[in-house]
Amino acid sequence: MKQTIAIIGATDTIGTILVQGLVKQPYHLLLFSQDKEQLEELGKQIAQENPSADFEGMHCAVDACWEADIIITAVSNHEKKSLVKKIRRVATQKVVMDVVQSLDHSTGHYQNLHHLLPDSKVIEVLITDHASNFNQPVNAFIAGSDDEALQIVDELLRTSGLPTIINRFLPVTEP
Amino acid sequence: MFELLFQKFDEKIQLTTEEKELSKSFFIPKKLRRKQYLLQEGDPCKYVAFVEKGMLRSYTIDDKGGEHIMQFAFEGWWISDQYSFLTGEPSSYTIDALEDCELLLLTHASEEEMLKKVPKFERFFRILLQNSLIATQRRLVSSLSHTAEEKYTELIASCPTIPQRVPQHMMASYLGITPETLSRIRKQMALRK
């Protein structure tokens, strides 16, 4: 059965890469961005390139996540905490694919969403720096403790064109 | 989001505030739009769904494309394909939304976890299963031996708002009669009032 995926931060660099990859696959996509104009532009571009794409822009991130079976958070670190607070109650028991925006360069650690979404199946995804240059190969490192959720996210990323490397033990910054 | 579900809990068992809070963590909150599927025939049924808002139906489709409605589910009701849910076998049913819905979904694994962590739910789900069995028995008897008018009367008694929310052809499908027969029955009943 067709799964519904909410992409929060659809117009951010990584968000857009994921949207463009996933839109070719049999998913129902719900796209949200704080920048409504950019979202509209993205929508027009997608519709032109993929006339049969099943997607829509959403006015509310909470509604998008409530309808979704899988949630992708691809927003900046400073937006993430407030977003996660809003969506927590509608993300229970759902796979949440959190795109890690940056590592702490001194420690190589990253911020982990597990403590902010304890009832969700959080999979952290680090996409390598080459993401900004579409001609370069892009890799994704993924980590999480739920086997089924790891498989789901692995498949999602592969179908969107990103090869993945599963790594359970990415070093984590304590909250 | 959990108002109706907690009401249903309170009707059968006594939970502490902590137990109610804990129970929230087992359910998937899911908004479904009108005409969207919760389950498609041939897929394994992953969820038991509780309806906080809205309405769904479960049905089968025969070789000629005709729909046969098994069940409606309104606010406060549960819906699933029990056989597929328990065995993981492909479902014979399709479940879709007749109105925009707010659902709370429970997977098999979550249900087991919930029963382990809050054993009081054993009683709740046992009573639910008993009621489901009774309802299935009554539907079978009704289907085999009651008149069309009796079946319609039973349907209205179980949910008086059905005629306002469900199209006539769907009510007829549920009752196993033609829409024309149902229309005739409803006119006759209205004249008698």
PDB file of N, CA and C in Angstrom, chain B residues 32-113:
ATOM      1  N   LEU B  32      -6.370  10.251   8.216  1.00  0.00           N
ATOM      2  CA  LEU B  32      -6.647   9.653   6.919  1.00  0.00           C
ATOM      3  C   LEU B  32      -7.701  10.506   6.239  1.00  0.00           C
ATOM      4  N   ARG B  33      -7.494  10.803   4.963  1.00  0.00           N
ATOM      5  CA  ARG B  33      -8.496  11.624   4.256  1.00  0.00           C
ATOM      6  C   ARG B  33      -9.549  10.708   3.651  1.00  0.00           C
ATOM      7  N   ARG B  34     -10.678  11.307   3.379  1.00  0.00           N
ATOM      8  CA  ARG B  34     -11.769  10.593   2.715  1.00  0.00           C
ATOM      9  C   ARG B  34     -11.234   9.901   1.461  1.00  0.00           C
ATOM     10  N   LYS B  35     -11.614   8.632   1.302  1.00  0.00           N
ATOM     11  CA  LYS B  35     -11.244   7.782   0.169  1.00  0.00           C
ATOM     12  C   LYS B  35      -9.821   7.220   0.264  1.00  0.00           C
ATOM     13  N   GLN B  36      -9.035   7.621   1.242  1.00  0.00           N
ATOM     14  CA  GLN B  36      -7.703   7.013   1.390  1.00  0.00           C
ATOM     15  C   GLN B  36      -7.841   5.641   2.012  1.00  0.00           C
ATOM     16  N   TYR B  37      -6.875   4.770   1.701  1.00  0.00           N
ATOM     17  CA  TYR B  37      -6.912   3.408   2.213  1.00  0.00           C
ATOM     18  C   TYR B  37      -6.184   3.294   3.541  1.00  0.00           C
ATOM     19  N   LEU B  38      -6.742   2.458   4.416  1.00  0.00           N
ATOM     20  CA  LEU B  38      -6.008   2.029   5.593  1.00  0.00           C
ATOM     21  C   LEU B  38      -5.402   0.646   5.316  1.00  0.00           C
ATOM     22  N   LEU B  39      -6.132  -0.158   4.534  1.00  0.00           N
ATOM     23  CA  LEU B  39      -5.699  -1.517   4.209  1.00  0.00           C
ATOM     24  C   LEU B  39      -6.188  -1.847   2.809  1.00  0.00           C
ATOM     25  N   GLN B  40      -5.326  -2.492   2.020  1.00  0.00           N
ATOM     26  CA  GLN B  40      -5.760  -2.961   0.703  1.00  0.00           C
ATOM     27  C   GLN B  40      -5.719  -4.478   0.657  1.00  0.00           C
ATOM     28  N   GLU B  41      -6.711  -5.036  -0.023  1.00  0.00           N
ATOM     29  CA  GLU B  41      -6.805  -6.489  -0.143  1.00  0.00           C
ATOM     30  C   GLU B  41      -5.492  -7.054  -0.681  1.00  0.00           C
ATOM     31  N   GLY B  42      -5.024  -8.135  -0.039  1.00  0.00           N
ATOM     32  CA  GLY B  42      -3.767  -8.738  -0.481  1.00  0.00           C
ATOM     33  C   GLY B  42      -2.583  -8.337   0.377  1.00  0.00           C
ATOM     34  N   ASP B  43      -2.670  -7.189   1.035  1.00  0.00           N
ATOM     35  CA  ASP B  43      -1.607  -6.776   1.965  1.00  0.00           C
ATOM     36  C   ASP B  43      -1.883  -7.385   3.330  1.00  0.00           C
ATOM     37  N   PRO B  44      -0.826  -7.634   4.124  1.00  0.00           N
ATOM     38  CA  PRO B  44      -1.096  -8.068   5.500  1.00  0.00           C
ATOM     39  C   PRO B  44      -1.646  -6.893   6.306  1.00  0.00           C
ATOM     40  N   CYS B  45      -2.585  -7.200   7.203  1.00  0.00           N
ATOM     41  CA  CYS B  45      -3.188  -6.136   8.010  1.00  0.00           C
ATOM     42  C   CYS B  45      -2.264  -5.834   9.184  1.00  0.00           C
ATOM     43  N   LYS B  46      -1.652  -4.649   9.153  1.00  0.00           N
ATOM     44  CA  LYS B  46      -0.660  -4.324  10.179  1.00  0.00           C
ATOM     45  C   LYS B  46      -1.278  -3.683  11.423  1.00  0.00           C
ATOM     46  N   TYR B  47      -2.512  -3.158  11.291  1.00  0.00           N
ATOM     47  CA  TYR B  47      -3.048  -2.347  12.375  1.00  0.00           C
ATOM     48  C   TYR B  47      -4.446  -2.769  12.800  1.00  0.00           C
ATOM     49  N   VAL B  48      -4.715  -2.556  14.078  1.00  0.00           N
ATOM     50  CA  VAL B  48      -6.082  -2.449  14.570  1.00  0.00           C
ATOM     51  C   VAL B  48      -6.295  -0.952  14.747  1.00  0.00           C
ATOM     52  N   ALA B  49      -7.395  -0.425  14.223  1.00  0.00           N
ATOM     53  CA  ALA B  49      -7.602   1.022  14.254  1.00  0.00           C
ATOM     54  C   ALA B  49      -8.754   1.384  15.172  1.00  0.00           C
ATOM     55  N   PHE B  50      -8.533   2.393  16.003  1.00  0.00           N
ATOM     56  CA  PHE B  50      -9.597   2.965  16.818  1.00  0.00           C
ATOM     57  C   PHE B  50      -9.964   4.306  16.200  1.00  0.00           C
ATOM     58  N   VAL B  51     -11.283   4.546  16.067  1.00  0.00           N
ATOM     59  CA  VAL B  51     -11.733   5.764  15.392  1.00  0.00           C
ATOM     60  C   VAL B  51     -12.043   6.850  16.416  1.00  0.00           C
ATOM     61  N   GLU B  52     -11.208   7.889  16.469  1.00  0.00           N
ATOM     62  CA  GLU B  52     -11.503   9.054  17.312  1.00  0.00           C
ATOM     63  C   GLU B  52     -12.484   9.975  16.586  1.00  0.00           C
ATOM     64  N   LYS B  53     -12.241  10.151  15.291  1.00  0.00           N
ATOM     65  CA  LYS B  53     -13.154  10.985  14.488  1.00  0.00           C
ATOM     66  C   LYS B  53     -13.288  10.340  13.118  1.00  0.00           C
ATOM     67  N   GLY B  54     -14.479  10.470  12.531  1.00  0.00           N
ATOM     68  CA  GLY B  54     -14.658  10.041  11.143  1.00  0.00           C
ATOM     69  C   GLY B  54     -15.338   8.694  11.023  1.00  0.00           C
ATOM     70  N   MET B  55     -15.230   8.117   9.830  1.00  0.00           N
ATOM     71  CA  MET B  55     -15.927   6.870   9.535  1.00  0.00           C
ATOM     72  C   MET B  55     -15.175   6.089   8.464  1.00  0.00           C
ATOM     73  N   LEU B  56     -15.096   4.769   8.661  1.00  0.00           N
ATOM     74  CA  LEU B  56     -14.459   3.906   7.665  1.00  0.00           C
ATOM     75  C   LEU B  56     -15.377   2.733   7.351  1.00  0.00           C
ATOM     76  N   ARG B  57     -15.012   1.987   6.332  1.00  0.00           N
ATOM     77  CA  ARG B  57     -15.721   0.750   6.029  1.00  0.00           C
ATOM     78  C   ARG B  57     -14.709  -0.313   5.650  1.00  0.00           C
ATOM     79  N   SER B  58     -15.097  -1.568   5.895  1.00  0.00           N
ATOM     80  CA  SER B  58     -14.269  -2.656   5.376  1.00  0.00           C
ATOM     81  C   SER B  58     -15.127  -3.427   4.374  1.00  0.00           C
ATOM     82  N   TYR B  59     -14.538  -3.866   3.282  1.00  0.00           N
ATOM     83  CA  TYR B  59     -15.321  -4.526   2.239  1.00  0.00           C
ATOM     84  C   TYR B  59     -14.455  -5.462   1.418  1.00  0.00           C
ATOM     85  N   THR B  60     -15.144  -6.360   0.711  1.00  0.00           N
ATOM     86  CA  THR B  60     -14.475  -7.216  -0.266  1.00  0.00           C
ATOM     87  C   THR B  60     -15.016  -6.859  -1.649  1.00  0.00           C
ATOM     88  N   ILE B  61     -14.257  -7.237  -2.658  1.00  0.00           N
ATOM     89  CA  ILE B  61     -14.692  -6.993  -4.047  1.00  0.00           C
ATOM     90  C   ILE B  61     -14.774  -8.346  -4.741  1.00  0.00           C
ATOM     91  N   ASP B  62     -15.934  -8.627  -5.355  1.00  0.00           N
ATOM     92  CA  ASP B  62     -16.079  -9.927  -6.024  1.00  0.00           C
ATOM     93  C   ASP B  62     -15.507  -9.875  -7.448  1.00  0.00           C
ATOM     94  N   ASP B  63     -15.593 -11.033  -8.139  1.00  0.00           N
ATOM     95  CA  ASP B  63     -14.991 -11.130  -9.482  1.00  0.00           C
ATOM     96  C   ASP B  63     -15.587 -10.153 -10.482  1.00  0.00           C
ATOM     97  N   LYS B  64     -16.839  -9.746 -10.203  1.00  0.00           N
ATOM     98  CA  LYS B  64     -17.493  -8.828 -11.154  1.00  0.00           C
ATOM     99  C   LYS B  64     -17.278  -7.365 -10.749  1.00  0.00           C
ATOM    100  N   GLY B  65     -16.459  -7.149  -9.736  1.00  0.00           N
ATOM    101  CA  GLY B  65     -16.194  -5.772  -9.293  1.00  0.00           C
ATOM    102  C   GLY B  65     -17.195  -5.233  -8.299  1.00  0.00           C
ATOM    103  N   GLY B  66     -18.124  -6.094  -7.839  1.00  0.00           N
ATOM    104  CA  GLY B  66     -19.129  -5.645  -6.874  1.00  0.00           C
ATOM    105  C   GLY B  66     -18.542  -5.575  -5.473  1.00  0.00           C
ATOM    106  N   GLU B  67     -18.906  -4.524  -4.729  1.00  0.00           N
ATOM    107  CA  GLU B  67     -18.402  -4.362  -3.365  1.00  0.00           C
ATOM    108  C   GLU B  67     -19.374  -4.971  -2.365  1.00  0.00           C
ATOM    109  N   HIS B  68     -18.833  -5.652  -1.357  1.00  0.00           N
ATOM    110  CA  HIS B  68     -19.655  -6.234  -0.295  1.00  0.00           C
ATOM    111  C   HIS B  68     -19.099  -5.721   1.026  1.00  0.00           C
ATOM    112  N   ILE B  69     -19.867  -4.854   1.659  1.00  0.00           N
ATOM    113  CA  ILE B  69     -19.369  -4.196   2.868  1.00  0.00           C
ATOM    114  C   ILE B  69     -19.545  -5.112   4.077  1.00  0.00           C
ATOM    115  N   MET B  70     -18.429  -5.337   4.776  1.00  0.00           N
ATOM    116  CA  MET B  70     -18.436  -6.170   5.979  1.00  0.00           C
ATOM    117  C   MET B  70     -18.860  -5.368   7.193  1.00  0.00           C
ATOM    118  N   GLN B  71     -18.269  -4.186   7.318  1.00  0.00           N
ATOM    119  CA  GLN B  71     -18.432  -3.423   8.552  1.00  0.00           C
ATOM    120  C   GLN B  71     -18.256  -1.936   8.288  1.00  0.00           C
ATOM    121  N   PHE B  72     -19.002  -1.140   9.066  1.00  0.00           N
ATOM    122  CA  PHE B  72     -18.718   0.286   9.173  1.00  0.00           C
ATOM    123  C   PHE B  72     -18.048   0.520  10.535  1.00  0.00           C
ATOM    124  N   ALA B  73     -17.257   1.577  10.632  1.00  0.00           N
ATOM    125  CA  ALA B  73     -16.675   1.930  11.936  1.00  0.00           C
ATOM    126  C   ALA B  73     -16.819   3.429  12.139  1.00  0.00           C
ATOM    127  N   PHE B  74     -17.497   3.786  13.211  1.00  0.00           N
ATOM    128  CA  PHE B  74     -17.741   5.188  13.543  1.00  0.00           C
ATOM    129  C   PHE B  74     -16.890   5.577  14.745  1.00  0.00           C
ATOM    130  N   GLU B  75     -17.090   6.797  15.216  1.00  0.00           N
ATOM    131  CA  GLU B  75     -16.337   7.287  16.386  1.00  0.00           C
ATOM    132  C   GLU B  75     -16.546   6.309  17.555  1.00  0.00           C
ATOM    133  N   GLY B  76     -15.441   5.893  18.141  1.00  0.00           N
ATOM    134  CA  GLY B  76     -15.511   4.997  19.292  1.00  0.00           C
ATOM    135  C   GLY B  76     -15.492   3.524  18.924  1.00  0.00           C
ATOM    136  N   TRP B  77     -15.490   3.222  17.613  1.00  0.00           N
ATOM    137  CA  TRP B  77     -15.477   1.826  17.167  1.00  0.00           C
ATOM    138  C   TRP B  77     -14.057   1.428  16.756  1.00  0.00           C
ATOM    139  N   TRP B  78     -13.845   0.113  16.674  1.00  0.00           N
ATOM    140  CA  TRP B  78     -12.578  -0.432  16.223  1.00  0.00           C
ATOM    141  C   TRP B  78     -12.776  -1.106  14.866  1.00  0.00           C
ATOM    142  N   ILE B  79     -11.731  -1.146  14.049  1.00  0.00           N
ATOM    143  CA  ILE B  79     -11.839  -1.829  12.758  1.00  0.00           C
ATOM    144  C   ILE B  79     -10.506  -2.448  12.390  1.00  0.00           C
ATOM    145  N   SER B  80     -10.574  -3.628  11.810  1.00  0.00           N
ATOM    146  CA  SER B  80      -9.366  -4.346  11.411  1.00  0.00           C
ATOM    147  C   SER B  80      -9.776  -5.580  10.615  1.00  0.00           C
ATOM    148  N   ASP B  81      -8.775  -6.312  10.088  1.00  0.00           N
ATOM    149  CA  ASP B  81      -9.012  -7.676   9.614  1.00  0.00           C
ATOM    150  C   ASP B  81      -8.324  -8.562  10.640  1.00  0.00           C
ATOM    151  N   GLN B  82      -9.097  -9.071  11.595  1.00  0.00           N
ATOM    152  CA  GLN B  82      -8.519  -9.791  12.736  1.00  0.00           C
ATOM    153  C   GLN B  82      -7.648 -10.972  12.315  1.00  0.00           C
ATOM    154  N   TYR B  83      -8.141 -11.738  11.336  1.00  0.00           N
ATOM    155  CA  TYR B  83      -7.405 -12.940  10.905  1.00  0.00           C
ATOM    156  C   TYR B  83      -6.022 -12.541  10.369  1.00  0.00           C
ATOM    157  N   SER B  84      -6.003 -11.549   9.471  1.00  0.00           N
ATOM    158  CA  SER B  84      -4.749 -11.101   8.874  1.00  0.00           C
ATOM    159  C   SER B  84      -3.848 -10.455   9.919  1.00  0.00           C
ATOM    160  N   PHE B  85      -4.448  -9.710  10.842  1.00  0.00           N
ATOM    161  CA  PHE B  85      -3.701  -9.028  11.895  1.00  0.00           C
ATOM    162  C   PHE B  85      -2.972 -10.037  12.784  1.00  0.00           C
ATOM    163  N   LEU B  86      -3.661 -11.131  13.102  1.00  0.00           N
ATOM    164  CA  LEU B  86      -3.084 -12.092  14.035  1.00  0.00           C
ATOM    165  C   LEU B  86      -2.106 -13.053  13.348  1.00  0.00           C
ATOM    166  N   THR B  87      -2.337 -13.343  12.065  1.00  0.00           N
ATOM    167  CA  THR B  87      -1.513 -14.354  11.387  1.00  0.00           C
ATOM    168  C   THR B  87      -0.469 -13.757  10.459  1.00  0.00           C
ATOM    169  N   GLY B  88      -0.662 -12.505  10.046  1.00  0.00           N
ATOM    170  CA  GLY B  88       0.249 -11.923   9.066  1.00  0.00           C
ATOM    171  C   GLY B  88      -0.057 -12.346   7.635  1.00  0.00           C
ATOM    172  N   GLU B  89      -1.126 -13.120   7.449  1.00  0.00           N
ATOM    173  CA  GLU B  89      -1.525 -13.546   6.105  1.00  0.00           C
ATOM    174  C   GLU B  89      -2.137 -12.383   5.322  1.00  0.00           C
ATOM    175  N   PRO B  90      -2.132 -12.461   3.976  1.00  0.00           N
ATOM    176  CA  PRO B  90      -2.743 -11.366   3.187  1.00  0.00           C
ATOM    177  C   PRO B  90      -4.206 -11.179   3.552  1.00  0.00           C
ATOM    178  N   SER B  91      -4.635  -9.933   3.574  1.00  0.00           N
ATOM    179  CA  SER B  91      -6.004  -9.642   3.961  1.00  0.00           C
ATOM    180  C   SER B  91      -6.970  -9.882   2.806  1.00  0.00           C
ATOM    181  N   SER B  92      -8.179 -10.331   3.175  1.00  0.00           N
ATOM    182  CA  SER B  92      -9.231 -10.476   2.152  1.00  0.00           C
ATOM    183  C   SER B  92     -10.018  -9.184   2.013  1.00  0.00           C
ATOM    184  N   TYR B  93      -9.727  -8.219   2.896  1.00  0.00           N
ATOM    185  CA  TYR B  93     -10.536  -7.009   2.945  1.00  0.00           C
ATOM    186  C   TYR B  93      -9.769  -5.785   2.492  1.00  0.00           C
ATOM    187  N   THR B  94     -10.564  -4.777   2.134  1.00  0.00           N
ATOM    188  CA  THR B  94     -10.046  -3.433   1.934  1.00  0.00           C
ATOM    189  C   THR B  94     -10.728  -2.550   2.969  1.00  0.00           C
ATOM    190  N   ILE B  95      -9.960  -1.644   3.578  1.00  0.00           N
ATOM    191  CA  ILE B  95     -10.548  -0.687   4.523  1.00  0.00           C
ATOM    192  C   ILE B  95     -10.212   0.702   4.022  1.00  0.00           C
ATOM    193  N   ASP B  96     -11.258   1.527   3.825  1.00  0.00           N
ATOM    194  CA  ASP B  96     -10.978   2.910   3.428  1.00  0.00           C
ATOM    195  C   ASP B  96     -11.874   3.888   4.194  1.00  0.00           C
ATOM    196  N   ALA B  97     -11.525   5.159   4.084  1.00  0.00           N
ATOM    197  CA  ALA B  97     -12.201   6.202   4.860  1.00  0.00           C
ATOM    198  C   ALA B  97     -13.370   6.768   4.063  1.00  0.00           C
ATOM    199  N   LEU B  98     -14.539   6.806   4.685  1.00  0.00           N
ATOM    200  CA  LEU B  98     -15.707   7.421   4.061  1.00  0.00           C
ATOM    201  C   LEU B  98     -15.807   8.910   4.395  1.00  0.00           C
ATOM    202  N   GLU B  99     -15.066   9.312   5.430  1.00  0.00           N
ATOM    203  CA  GLU B  99     -14.954  10.732   5.815  1.00  0.00           C
ATOM    204  C   GLU B  99     -13.502  10.945   6.238  1.00  0.00           C
ATOM    205  N   ASP B 100     -13.084  12.204   6.355  1.00  0.00           N
ATOM    206  CA  ASP B 100     -11.762  12.476   6.933  1.00  0.00           C
ATOM    207  C   ASP B 100     -11.736  11.911   8.349  1.00  0.00           C
ATOM    208  N   CYS B 101     -10.660  11.207   8.694  1.00  0.00           N
ATOM    209  CA  CYS B 101     -10.616  10.494   9.969  1.00  0.00           C
ATOM    210  C   CYS B 101      -9.401  10.867  10.805  1.00  0.00           C
ATOM    211  N   GLU B 102      -9.590  10.752  12.115  1.00  0.00           N
ATOM    212  CA  GLU B 102      -8.447  10.743  13.039  1.00  0.00           C
ATOM    213  C   GLU B 102      -8.475   9.390  13.716  1.00  0.00           C
ATOM    214  N   LEU B 103      -7.409   8.616  13.487  1.00  0.00           N
ATOM    215  CA  LEU B 103      -7.361   7.250  13.982  1.00  0.00           C
ATOM    216  C   LEU B 103      -6.221   7.080  14.973  1.00  0.00           C
ATOM    217  N   LEU B 104      -6.342   6.054  15.796  1.00  0.00           N
ATOM    218  CA  LEU B 104      -5.227   5.622  16.628  1.00  0.00           C
ATOM    219  C   LEU B 104      -4.962   4.170  16.265  1.00  0.00           C
ATOM    220  N   LEU B 105      -3.757   3.906  15.755  1.00  0.00           N
ATOM    221  CA  LEU B 105      -3.448   2.580  15.235  1.00  0.00           C
ATOM    222  C   LEU B 105      -2.569   1.815  16.212  1.00  0.00           C
ATOM    223  N   LEU B 106      -2.835   0.516  16.296  1.00  0.00           N
ATOM    224  CA  LEU B 106      -2.044  -0.345  17.165  1.00  0.00           C
ATOM    225  C   LEU B 106      -1.493  -1.491  16.344  1.00  0.00           C
ATOM    226  N   THR B 107      -0.170  -1.690  16.368  1.00  0.00           N
ATOM    227  CA  THR B 107       0.403  -2.854  15.705  1.00  0.00           C
ATOM    228  C   THR B 107       0.356  -4.041  16.675  1.00  0.00           C
ATOM    229  N   HIS B 108       0.582  -5.227  16.125  1.00  0.00           N
ATOM    230  CA  HIS B 108       0.567  -6.434  16.939  1.00  0.00           C
ATOM    231  C   HIS B 108       1.636  -6.362  18.019  1.00  0.00           C
ATOM    232  N   ALA B 109       2.833  -5.921  17.613  1.00  0.00           N
ATOM    233  CA  ALA B 109       3.954  -5.816  18.550  1.00  0.00           C
ATOM    234  C   ALA B 109       3.653  -4.814  19.663  1.00  0.00           C
ATOM    235  N   SER B 110       3.058  -3.684  19.290  1.00  0.00           N
ATOM    236  CA  SER B 110       2.723  -2.662  20.292  1.00  0.00           C
ATOM    237  C   SER B 110       1.656  -3.149  21.248  1.00  0.00           C
ATOM    238  N   GLU B 111       0.697  -3.892  20.717  1.00  0.00           N
ATOM    239  CA  GLU B 111      -0.360  -4.427  21.571  1.00  0.00           C
ATOM    240  C   GLU B 111       0.247  -5.372  22.620  1.00  0.00           C
ATOM    241  N   GLU B 112       1.141  -6.252  22.170  1.00  0.00           N
ATOM    242  CA  GLU B 112       1.792  -7.194  23.094  1.00  0.00           C
ATOM    243  C   GLU B 112       2.589  -6.456  24.162  1.00  0.00           C
ATOM    244  N   GLU B 113       3.298  -5.428  23.727  1.00  0.00           N
ATOM    245  CA  GLU B 113       4.110  -4.618  24.645  1.00  0.00           C
ATOM    246  C   GLU B 113       3.222  -3.932  25.672  1.00  0.00           C
TER     247      GLU B 113
END
